[in-house]
Amino acid sequence: MTSSALVKDYMTKEVITVTPETPNEEVIMLMKGTGHDGFPVRTNGEVIGMVTAFDLLLKEWLPYVKDIMSTDIVVADHEMPINDAARVMFRMGISRLPVIDKDAKLVGILTNTDIVRSHIERSTPMKVEYFKKTLEQLYEIKTKVVRKKVPIDKVRPTQDKIYADELQGRTYEIKRGLAEPTIIAQSGDRYILVDGHHRTAAARKLGCKDIDSYVIKLDKDIHLGLEKTADKNGIFSFKDIEVIDDAQHPLIAITSSLRKEARK
């Protein structure tokens, strides 16, 4: 599975919905019986909310699901990239997205568990192996991998954009010791960042002296195409921070369009 994997490849396949009139007790029994801890709330074929275990624990004295379900509903197009869905969930502070197809039919639920599963399938150790094999095939070289701390001043990001929400997330992870290692290709005395752009930017922002990394050591000093975004002095600028406008994000846009259709 690649980083361009679609939401439909990860979303929970079994869709269970409740109605606004479903009593709390029945929702709790559904959660116990299915192992799901959240359900879309649907009425007349329209998804109007989500009810989660958190909602029930928070307001368990309320008699009806409609009084406790989450009110700000965002739905995911099943063709959306998994990274986009994860970004929206992170930014909006929600852990579940109902997933619809092009006909607005509810086809699944995307949860934080799915996001984590997709991340594991593209996890750092697996990506290290992928990049290691790719480099060996492309340049006909041998490599070995070492896990070590790399001085931050030897590493520069190689992407052109920095998303503010991802930078915030990586900063949070680094502060709490939760960040995954970056992946670096070492060619001669040069360290070229392969994966971990935002982690590196966040480490620089925090003033870290080094960054935990998987280093793919090449047996030849070669020029890698990954260096193309640096200027002639090998310096990358961090001054341009791109903030995505929520209102323009495709997941938000499709939700808005559905609401407009429902009001007609």
XYZ file of N, CA and C in Angstrom:
792
model
N 0.849 -1.190 0.000
C 0.000 0.000 0.000
C 0.887 1.244 0.000
N 0.596 2.178 -0.875
C 1.423 3.373 -0.962
C 0.780 4.527 -0.225
N 1.510 5.650 -0.164
C 0.992 6.821 0.542
C -0.216 7.421 -0.164
N -0.466 7.005 -1.403
C -1.630 7.529 -2.119
C -2.845 6.623 -1.953
N -2.771 5.682 -0.994
C -3.880 4.765 -0.775
C -5.159 5.531 -0.480
N -6.284 4.982 -0.940
C -7.556 5.666 -0.783
C -8.256 5.256 0.500
N -9.158 6.128 0.938
C -9.919 5.864 2.152
C -10.624 4.514 2.058
N -11.134 4.182 0.882
C -11.908 2.948 0.740
C -11.072 1.707 1.039
N -9.759 1.800 0.959
C -8.910 0.652 1.236
C -8.724 0.420 2.728
N -9.093 1.390 3.549
C -8.846 1.277 4.982
C -10.096 1.311 5.835
N -11.167 1.870 5.323
C -12.336 2.085 6.162
C -12.924 0.758 6.636
N -13.540 0.783 7.811
C -14.227 -0.371 8.353
C -15.316 -0.793 7.381
N -15.332 -2.074 7.047
C -16.266 -2.523 6.012
C -17.712 -2.604 6.504
N -17.918 -3.062 7.743
C -19.275 -3.239 8.249
C -19.831 -1.914 8.758
N -20.965 -1.521 8.197
C -21.570 -0.258 8.592
C -22.798 -0.520 9.456
N -22.785 -0.029 10.663
C -23.930 -0.145 11.561
C -24.395 1.261 11.892
N -25.664 1.515 11.686
C -26.189 2.848 11.984
C -27.286 2.754 13.038
N -27.519 3.866 13.690
C -28.639 3.988 14.628
C -29.497 5.159 14.183
N -30.634 5.294 14.793
C -31.536 6.402 14.472
C -31.553 7.375 15.637
N -32.087 8.567 15.431
C -32.135 9.535 16.538
C -32.937 9.037 17.730
N -33.839 8.081 17.514
C -34.697 7.603 18.600
C -34.156 6.368 19.301
N -33.019 5.855 18.869
C -32.471 4.649 19.494
C -32.061 4.941 20.935
N -32.591 4.192 21.911
C -32.246 4.450 23.316
C -30.764 4.182 23.583
N -30.249 4.863 24.570
C -28.850 4.676 24.946
C -28.527 3.224 25.237
N -29.451 2.550 25.938
C -29.197 1.167 26.325
C -28.951 0.289 25.100
N -29.712 0.512 24.038
C -29.537 -0.278 22.817
C -28.204 0.044 22.130
N -27.834 1.313 22.171
C -26.549 1.701 21.575
C -25.403 1.041 22.337
N -25.505 1.029 23.663
C -24.478 0.406 24.487
C -24.389 -1.089 24.186
N -25.529 -1.753 24.035
C -25.538 -3.182 23.722
C -24.928 -3.442 22.345
N -25.199 -2.552 21.403
C -24.596 -2.675 20.071
C -23.080 -2.569 20.160
N -22.610 -1.614 20.956
C -21.171 -1.428 21.110
C -20.525 -2.665 21.722
N -21.197 -3.249 22.730
C -20.654 -4.440 23.378
C -20.674 -5.634 22.433
N -21.749 -5.732 21.641
C -21.907 -6.891 20.777
C -21.070 -6.867 19.518
N -20.763 -5.676 19.033
C -20.030 -5.566 17.770
C -18.564 -5.196 17.934
N -18.243 -4.650 19.087
C -16.873 -4.184 19.285
C -16.639 -2.797 18.706
N -17.672 -2.203 18.104
C -17.564 -0.839 17.593
C -17.839 0.138 18.725
N -17.147 1.262 18.686
C -17.394 2.253 19.724
C -17.929 3.563 19.151
N -18.497 3.481 17.956
C -19.119 4.660 17.360
C -19.968 4.267 16.166
N -21.099 4.949 16.010
C -21.997 4.652 14.899
C -22.498 5.943 14.256
N -22.705 5.932 12.932
C -23.380 7.065 12.301
C -24.859 7.064 12.715
N -25.410 8.238 12.829
C -26.837 8.370 13.113
C -27.522 8.792 11.820
N -28.529 8.027 11.415
C -29.150 8.277 10.124
C -30.656 8.360 10.269
N -31.247 9.286 9.533
C -32.693 9.398 9.491
C -33.105 9.722 8.066
N -34.106 8.989 7.566
C -34.573 9.155 6.185
C -33.420 9.044 5.182
N -32.482 8.142 5.474
C -31.368 7.923 4.560
C -30.255 8.945 4.657
N -30.397 9.938 5.501
C -29.391 10.992 5.624
C -28.577 10.809 6.898
N -27.257 10.909 6.779
C -26.390 10.857 7.949
C -26.425 12.218 8.623
N -26.888 12.245 9.847
C -27.045 13.535 10.528
C -26.140 13.682 11.745
N -25.404 12.641 12.082
C -24.527 12.758 13.237
C -23.775 11.482 13.507
N -22.972 11.505 14.545
C -22.263 10.321 15.023
C -22.522 10.195 16.508
N -22.693 8.985 16.980
C -22.765 8.758 18.413
C -21.605 7.847 18.772
N -20.853 8.210 19.792
C -19.660 7.452 20.177
C -19.740 7.062 21.641
N -18.836 6.164 22.025
C -18.764 5.754 23.426
C -18.505 6.961 24.316
N -17.731 7.900 23.798
C -17.440 9.112 24.567
C -18.718 9.891 24.838
N -19.585 9.990 23.801
C -20.855 10.694 23.986
C -21.680 10.041 25.086
N -21.732 8.704 25.067
C -22.546 7.985 26.040
C -22.004 8.141 27.449
N -20.682 8.088 27.572
C -20.086 8.241 28.893
C -20.261 9.662 29.411
N -20.199 10.614 28.490
C -20.268 12.014 28.890
C -21.674 12.409 29.327
N -22.680 11.892 28.615
C -24.058 12.313 28.903
C -24.987 11.106 28.962
N -24.612 10.121 29.730
C -25.360 8.878 29.733
C -26.758 9.018 30.341
N -27.010 10.127 31.016
C -28.325 10.307 31.596
C -29.373 10.753 30.574
N -28.938 11.178 29.406
C -29.903 11.641 28.408
C -30.621 10.458 27.774
N -31.899 10.581 27.504
C -32.694 9.438 27.055
C -32.531 9.069 25.593
N -32.112 10.010 24.749
C -32.094 9.714 23.323
C -30.755 10.053 22.681
N -30.392 9.235 21.697
C -29.142 9.440 20.989
C -29.077 10.815 20.348
N -30.205 11.312 19.855
C -30.194 12.600 19.157
C -29.728 13.737 20.061
N -29.846 13.545 21.368
C -29.425 14.587 22.295
C -27.942 14.521 22.627
N -27.285 13.443 22.271
C -25.888 13.317 22.653
C -24.944 13.141 21.476
N -25.486 12.902 20.294
C -24.596 12.639 19.168
C -23.803 13.884 18.798
N -22.629 13.652 18.219
C -21.805 14.752 17.755
C -22.583 15.546 16.709
N -22.512 16.845 16.776
C -23.331 17.660 15.886
C -22.583 18.138 14.646
N -21.259 18.243 14.734
C -20.492 18.728 13.585
C -20.048 17.535 12.757
N -20.793 17.240 11.696
C -20.551 16.035 10.918
C -19.698 16.338 9.700
N -18.646 15.567 9.564
C -17.814 15.620 8.368
C -17.845 14.231 7.771
N -18.105 14.139 6.479
C -18.105 12.834 5.819
C -16.960 12.763 4.833
N -16.471 11.557 4.609
C -15.343 11.353 3.708
C -15.805 10.715 2.411
N -15.310 11.213 1.307
C -15.487 10.572 0.013
C -14.600 9.324 0.006
N -15.140 8.200 -0.416
C -14.369 6.955 -0.353
C -13.169 6.958 -1.298
N -13.071 7.965 -2.174
C -11.927 8.068 -3.069
C -10.849 9.012 -2.529
N -11.058 9.531 -1.322
C -10.095 10.475 -0.761
C -8.811 9.785 -0.308
N -7.658 10.412 -0.524
C -6.401 9.860 -0.003
C -6.459 9.754 1.521
N -5.905 8.700 2.052
C -5.931 8.462 3.490
C -5.250 9.594 4.257
N -4.217 10.192 3.681
C -3.520 11.287 4.362
C -4.418 12.510 4.516
N -5.242 12.792 3.505
C -6.155 13.924 3.596
C -7.188 13.696 4.693
N -7.712 12.478 4.759
C -8.695 12.157 5.791
C -8.078 12.295 7.179
N -6.858 11.806 7.335
C -6.174 11.893 8.624
C -5.957 13.349 9.019
N -5.610 14.178 8.044
C -5.357 15.589 8.319
C -6.621 16.291 8.815
N -7.752 15.985 8.182
C -9.015 16.596 8.590
C -9.406 16.134 9.986
N -9.250 14.846 10.257
C -9.601 14.320 11.573
C -8.739 14.973 12.652
N -7.455 15.119 12.361
C -6.537 15.745 13.317
C -6.933 17.202 13.561
N -7.205 17.928 12.468
C -7.478 19.354 12.581
C -8.796 19.636 13.297
N -9.798 18.786 13.036
C -11.125 19.037 13.593
C -11.343 18.344 14.925
N -10.370 17.549 15.352
C -10.499 16.902 16.648
C -11.545 15.812 16.681
N -11.782 15.140 15.541
C -12.766 14.062 15.499
C -12.061 12.741 15.224
N -12.655 11.646 15.681
C -12.008 10.342 15.564
C -12.711 9.404 14.598
N -13.836 9.850 14.000
C -14.576 9.001 13.079
C -15.177 9.817 11.950
N -15.114 9.245 10.772
C -15.740 9.877 9.608
C -16.628 8.866 8.899
N -17.933 9.157 8.766
C -18.738 8.322 7.876
C -18.191 8.467 6.456
N -18.182 7.381 5.703
C -17.641 7.393 4.351
C -18.773 7.163 3.361
N -18.870 8.003 2.346
C -19.931 7.880 1.359
C -19.332 7.699 -0.034
N -20.114 7.114 -0.932
C -19.665 6.992 -2.313
C -20.193 8.162 -3.122
N -20.009 8.117 -4.438
C -20.382 9.252 -5.282
C -21.889 9.508 -5.298
N -22.684 8.493 -4.898
C -24.134 8.651 -4.836
C -24.609 9.006 -3.438
N -23.691 9.397 -2.589
C -23.980 9.778 -1.203
C -24.488 8.596 -0.383
N -24.202 7.376 -0.818
C -24.571 6.185 -0.069
C -23.503 5.897 0.980
N -23.965 5.632 2.203
C -23.041 5.333 3.290
C -22.413 3.968 3.063
N -21.110 3.925 2.923
C -20.433 2.675 2.583
C -19.420 2.216 3.623
N -19.176 3.017 4.638
C -18.206 2.604 5.641
C -17.957 3.669 6.678
N -17.120 3.327 7.629
C -16.704 4.262 8.676
C -15.185 4.300 8.683
N -14.634 5.485 8.709
C -13.196 5.639 8.840
C -12.906 6.066 10.266
N -12.081 5.320 10.978
C -11.787 5.613 12.373
C -10.306 5.864 12.569
N -9.972 6.327 13.756
C -8.563 6.507 14.087
C -7.808 5.187 13.990
N -8.498 4.090 14.290
C -7.866 2.781 14.183
C -7.456 2.501 12.738
N -8.337 2.862 11.804
C -8.010 2.675 10.391
C -6.823 3.540 9.993
N -6.807 4.765 10.498
C -5.700 5.671 10.190
C -4.392 5.080 10.703
N -4.434 4.576 11.939
C -3.235 3.966 12.520
C -2.830 2.735 11.722
N -3.825 1.912 11.333
C -3.519 0.710 10.555
C -2.857 1.074 9.229
N -3.390 2.111 8.581
C -2.805 2.526 7.309
C -1.379 3.022 7.516
N -1.178 3.687 8.669
C 0.155 4.205 8.964
C 1.133 3.069 9.227
N 0.652 2.036 9.941
C 1.506 0.892 10.230
C 1.910 0.197 8.937
N 0.944 0.093 8.001
C 1.249 -0.562 6.732
C 2.279 0.236 5.937
N 2.349 1.533 6.241
C 3.357 2.366 5.600
C 4.356 2.840 6.652
N 4.576 2.006 7.674
C 5.363 2.415 8.825
C 6.827 2.628 8.458
N 7.532 3.268 9.360
C 8.925 3.609 9.103
C 9.797 2.391 8.781
N 9.745 1.293 9.569
C 10.594 0.142 9.214
C 10.305 -0.404 7.814
N 9.022 -0.441 7.432
C 8.688 -0.947 6.107
C 9.151 0.025 5.024
N 9.034 1.320 5.315
C 9.499 2.312 4.349
C 11.020 2.289 4.221
N 11.702 2.027 5.333
C 13.160 1.915 5.278
C 13.553 0.802 4.308
N 12.894 -0.337 4.431
C 13.190 -1.468 3.558
C 12.882 -1.129 2.101
N 11.766 -0.416 1.889
C 11.388 -0.026 0.531
C 12.443 0.899 -0.085
N 12.837 1.937 0.659
C 13.825 2.886 0.141
C 15.185 2.215 -0.039
N 15.524 1.325 0.877
C 16.793 0.608 0.786
C 16.864 -0.186 -0.525
N 15.824 -0.939 -0.809
C 15.801 -1.745 -2.033
C 15.770 -0.858 -3.276
N 15.008 0.237 -3.186
C 14.907 1.145 -4.330
C 16.259 1.755 -4.667
N 16.962 2.225 -3.645
C 18.277 2.824 -3.868
C 19.252 1.807 -4.444
N 19.203 0.593 -3.941
C 20.111 -0.446 -4.436
C 19.853 -0.758 -5.909
N 18.560 -0.796 -6.280
C 18.212 -1.106 -7.663
C 18.516 0.052 -8.603
N 18.193 1.259 -8.163
C 18.385 2.424 -9.037
C 19.851 2.722 -9.295
N 20.668 2.597 -8.268
C 22.067 3.012 -8.384
C 23.050 1.845 -8.390
N 22.512 0.613 -8.365
C 23.355 -0.578 -8.375
C 24.423 -0.496 -7.275
N 23.942 -0.296 -6.083
C 24.825 -0.159 -4.929
C 24.391 -1.122 -3.833
N 25.224 -1.241 -2.816
C 24.867 -1.987 -1.630
C 24.649 -0.994 -0.489
N 23.740 -1.338 0.397
C 23.446 -0.442 1.519
C 23.376 -1.236 2.819
N 23.496 -0.518 3.910
C 23.201 -1.095 5.218
C 22.476 -0.039 6.039
N 21.677 -0.474 6.974
C 20.852 0.437 7.762
C 21.341 0.466 9.205
N 21.505 1.672 9.732
C 21.863 1.841 11.142
C 20.876 2.813 11.784
N 20.587 2.575 13.027
C 19.700 3.463 13.787
C 20.580 4.326 14.678
N 20.524 5.639 14.478
C 21.367 6.507 15.289
C 20.825 7.932 15.322
N 21.385 8.733 16.194
C 21.054 10.151 16.275
C 21.905 10.897 15.245
N 21.250 11.706 14.428
C 21.959 12.477 13.414
C 21.906 13.955 13.802
N 23.037 14.643 13.817
C 23.027 16.078 14.138
C 22.050 16.824 13.237
N 21.219 17.645 13.826
C 20.155 18.300 13.073
C 20.706 19.249 12.015
N 21.889 19.811 12.258
C 22.432 20.746 11.273
C 22.960 20.044 10.021
N 22.984 18.703 10.037
C 23.415 17.962 8.855
C 22.242 17.535 7.984
N 21.035 17.771 8.485
C 19.846 17.303 7.768
C 18.976 18.481 7.377
N 18.500 18.474 6.154
C 17.562 19.511 5.706
C 16.374 18.856 5.019
N 15.198 19.390 5.239
C 14.015 18.865 4.544
C 14.163 19.009 3.034
N 13.493 18.148 2.304
C 13.617 18.144 0.843
C 12.279 18.340 0.153
N 11.283 18.812 0.883
C 9.993 19.108 0.276
C 9.807 20.611 0.179
N 8.875 21.006 -0.691
C 8.689 22.432 -0.939
C 7.641 23.077 -0.034
N 6.800 22.266 0.609
C 5.720 22.821 1.417
C 5.788 22.280 2.837
N 5.394 23.108 3.786
C 5.261 22.677 5.174
C 3.834 22.965 5.602
N 3.075 21.901 5.910
C 1.698 22.086 6.369
C 1.712 22.376 7.862
N 1.054 23.459 8.236
C 1.117 23.926 9.618
C 0.534 22.917 10.595
N -0.551 22.238 10.205
C -1.167 21.297 11.140
C -0.278 20.081 11.361
N 0.391 19.615 10.307
C 1.297 18.480 10.459
C 2.534 18.879 11.262
N 2.994 20.106 11.064
C 4.135 20.594 11.840
C 3.781 20.626 13.323
N 2.561 21.054 13.623
C 2.089 21.082 15.010
C 2.036 19.662 15.588
N 1.540 18.725 14.786
C 1.449 17.348 15.251
C 2.806 16.734 15.517
N 3.764 16.967 14.617
C 5.100 16.418 14.808
C 5.804 17.070 16.003
N 5.542 18.358 16.220
C 6.113 19.040 17.381
C 5.610 18.401 18.665
N 4.305 18.114 18.698
C 3.694 17.447 19.858
C 4.361 16.098 20.101
N 4.565 15.326 19.030
C 5.149 13.990 19.162
C 6.589 14.060 19.671
N 7.358 14.996 19.131
C 8.758 15.111 19.543
C 8.857 15.508 21.009
N 8.033 16.440 21.441
C 8.065 16.895 22.829
C 7.792 15.747 23.796
N 6.961 14.820 23.385
C 6.547 13.726 24.272
C 7.249 12.411 23.972
N 8.262 12.459 23.111
C 9.025 11.269 22.804
C 8.273 10.235 21.989
N 7.262 10.673 21.221
C 6.433 9.748 20.459
C 6.770 9.720 18.972
N 7.662 10.583 18.533
C 7.927 10.705 17.099
C 8.699 9.504 16.566
N 8.295 9.045 15.385
C 9.045 7.988 14.721
C 10.368 8.544 14.206
N 11.347 7.669 14.001
C 12.620 8.147 13.438
C 12.428 8.636 12.004
N 13.274 9.538 11.588
C 13.301 9.921 10.185
C 14.059 8.857 9.407
N 14.002 8.944 8.092
C 14.772 8.042 7.242
C 15.737 8.894 6.427
N 17.009 8.574 6.527
C 18.054 9.369 5.895
C 18.948 8.470 5.045
N 19.291 8.944 3.864
C 20.276 8.254 3.036
C 21.618 8.966 3.219
N 22.644 8.217 3.589
C 23.962 8.799 3.777
C 24.825 8.486 2.562
N 25.201 9.540 1.850
C 26.040 9.397 0.664
C 27.338 10.160 0.919
N 28.399 9.426 1.185
C 29.646 10.087 1.561
C 29.470 10.802 2.881
N 29.786 12.089 2.904
C 29.612 12.885 4.120
C 28.257 13.580 4.166
N 27.427 13.339 3.160
C 26.139 14.027 3.086
C 25.021 13.156 3.647
N 24.078 13.811 4.342
C 22.890 13.153 4.855
C 21.684 13.728 4.109
N 20.988 12.874 3.352
C 19.849 13.337 2.560
C 18.571 12.772 3.160
N 17.658 13.657 3.552
C 16.414 13.236 4.176
C 15.502 12.563 3.146
N 15.124 11.330 3.430
C 14.239 10.578 2.546
C 12.796 10.660 3.030
N 12.601 10.544 4.327
C 11.252 10.603 4.900
C 11.344 11.194 6.302
N 10.408 12.082 6.627
C 10.414 12.714 7.939
C 10.584 14.211 7.835
N 10.068 14.767 6.737
C 10.186 16.199 6.458
C 9.669 17.048 7.612
N 8.431 16.771 8.057
C 7.844 17.585 9.119
C 8.493 17.321 10.478
N 8.913 16.083 10.701
C 9.622 15.790 11.957
C 10.915 16.586 12.044
N 11.604 16.694 10.922
C 12.853 17.454 10.907
C 12.598 18.945 11.104
N 11.580 19.455 10.412
C 11.238 20.874 10.556
C 10.838 21.180 11.996
N 10.078 20.270 12.607
C 9.651 20.476 13.995
C 10.845 20.418 14.941
N 11.786 19.496 14.685
C 12.976 19.381 15.527
C 13.808 20.655 15.455
N 13.930 21.210 14.252
C 14.652 22.474 14.104
C 13.950 23.592 14.878
N 12.636 23.613 14.740
C 11.844 24.651 15.409
C 12.007 24.571 16.931
N 12.114 23.338 17.438
C 12.255 23.139 18.879
C 13.688 23.322 19.371
N 14.612 23.489 18.438
C 16.009 23.684 18.817
C 16.727 22.401 19.183
N 16.243 21.260 18.681
C 16.897 19.977 18.971
C 18.289 19.932 18.331
N 19.205 19.299 19.003
C 20.567 19.191 18.472
C 20.712 18.019 17.504
N 19.854 17.007 17.682
C 19.914 15.863 16.770
C 18.517 15.271 16.610
N 18.414 14.311 15.697
C 17.123 13.692 15.435
C 17.315 12.196 15.259
N 16.449 11.429 15.915
C 16.513 9.970 15.832
C 16.220 9.536 14.401
N 17.058 8.675 13.847
C 16.943 8.354 12.418
C 17.347 6.927 12.106
N 16.726 6.412 11.039
C 17.249 5.243 10.359
C 18.129 5.775 9.234
N 19.390 5.434 9.260
C 20.311 5.922 8.240
C 20.639 4.779 7.276
N 20.316 4.988 5.994
C 20.654 4.019 4.954
C 22.018 4.424 4.407
N 23.038 3.684 4.769
C 24.410 4.033 4.382
C 24.729 3.410 3.028
N 25.104 4.247 2.075
C 25.421 3.799 0.724
C 26.908 3.481 0.617
N 27.234 2.444 -0.147
C 28.646 2.096 -0.273
C 29.367 2.940 -1.319
N 28.634 3.860 -1.967
C 29.240 4.778 -2.926
C 28.742 6.188 -2.651
N 29.587 7.159 -2.952
C 29.183 8.558 -2.819
C 28.528 8.971 -4.136
N 27.194 9.048 -4.139
C 26.469 9.357 -5.366
C 25.590 10.580 -5.168
N 25.183 11.178 -6.275
C 24.284 12.325 -6.219
C 22.857 11.822 -6.297
N 22.051 12.160 -5.310
C 20.672 11.695 -5.274
C 19.720 12.796 -5.730
N 18.702 12.405 -6.485
C 17.720 13.364 -6.976
C 16.948 14.053 -5.868
N 16.963 13.460 -4.670
C 16.238 14.040 -3.552
C 16.769 15.415 -3.161
N 17.954 15.754 -3.640
C 18.574 17.013 -3.243
C 18.130 18.201 -4.091
N 17.261 17.968 -5.069
C 16.951 18.998 -6.051
C 16.279 20.248 -5.487
N 15.614 20.156 -4.331
C 14.904 21.322 -3.822
C 15.793 22.287 -3.038
N 17.003 21.878 -2.721
C 17.912 22.770 -1.998
C 18.516 23.783 -2.964
N 18.885 24.935 -2.425
C 19.536 25.922 -3.284
C 21.004 25.527 -3.507
N 21.740 26.375 -4.210
C 23.119 26.014 -4.573
C 24.022 25.810 -3.363
N 23.609 26.366 -2.227
C 24.409 26.210 -1.020
C 23.905 25.055 -0.142
N 22.899 24.337 -0.672
C 22.351 23.224 0.098
C 21.484 23.660 1.247
N 20.922 24.882 1.165
C 20.105 25.413 2.252
C 18.638 25.452 1.828
N 17.761 25.014 2.726
C 16.330 25.033 2.459
C 15.681 26.061 3.379
N 14.767 26.849 2.846
C 14.124 27.900 3.625
C 12.840 27.393 4.276
N 12.627 27.781 5.522
C 11.415 27.401 6.241
C 10.436 28.569 6.375
N 10.676 29.665 5.697
C 9.889 30.869 5.962
C 8.453 30.773 5.452
N 8.229 29.930 4.434
C 6.882 29.833 3.871
C 6.125 28.677 4.512
N 5.179 28.982 5.366
C 4.347 27.982 6.014
C 2.964 28.037 5.381
N 2.555 26.924 4.799
C 1.252 26.883 4.147
C 0.195 26.374 5.114
N -0.868 27.132 5.284
C -1.985 26.720 6.118
C -3.166 26.426 5.191
N -3.667 25.220 5.254
C -4.795 24.843 4.399
C -6.068 25.466 4.948
N -6.844 26.070 4.075
C -8.124 26.648 4.460
C -9.132 25.516 4.599
N -9.633 25.302 5.822
C -10.584 24.214 6.036
C -11.752 24.251 5.068
N -12.240 25.454 4.798
C -13.423 25.591 3.958
C -13.171 25.106 2.538
N -11.921 25.090 2.126
C -11.594 24.686 0.769
C -11.160 23.221 0.681
N -11.038 22.563 1.829
C -10.596 21.179 1.788
C -11.689 20.302 1.194
N -11.330 19.343 0.324
C -12.345 18.540 -0.352
C -13.293 17.788 0.572
N -12.800 17.312 1.733
C -13.705 16.624 2.645
C -14.737 17.572 3.226
N -14.309 18.781 3.531
C -15.229 19.776 4.067
C -16.199 20.209 2.972
N -15.681 20.363 1.775
C -16.514 20.826 0.664
C -17.628 19.840 0.351
N -17.312 18.557 0.340
C -18.335 17.573 0.006
C -19.400 17.500 1.094
N -18.984 17.702 2.344
C -19.949 17.750 3.436
C -20.900 18.924 3.253
N -20.351 20.073 2.910
C -21.170 21.270 2.707
C -22.173 21.072 1.581
N -21.709 20.431 0.490
C -22.588 20.238 -0.657
C -23.746 19.295 -0.312
N -23.466 18.286 0.516
C -24.513 17.349 0.931
C -25.557 18.047 1.791
N -25.071 18.916 2.673
C -25.993 19.643 3.515
C -26.900 20.549 2.708
N -26.308 21.182 1.688
C -27.111 22.054 0.826
C -28.173 21.270 0.095
N -27.794 20.089 -0.399
C -28.749 19.247 -1.107
C -29.879 18.804 -0.185
N -29.517 18.486 1.077
C -30.509 18.004 2.028
C -31.521 19.087 2.378
N -31.090 20.340 2.309
C -31.997 21.452 2.679
C -32.944 21.824 1.547
N -32.658 21.356 0.327
C -33.500 21.721 -0.813
C -34.860 21.021 -0.735
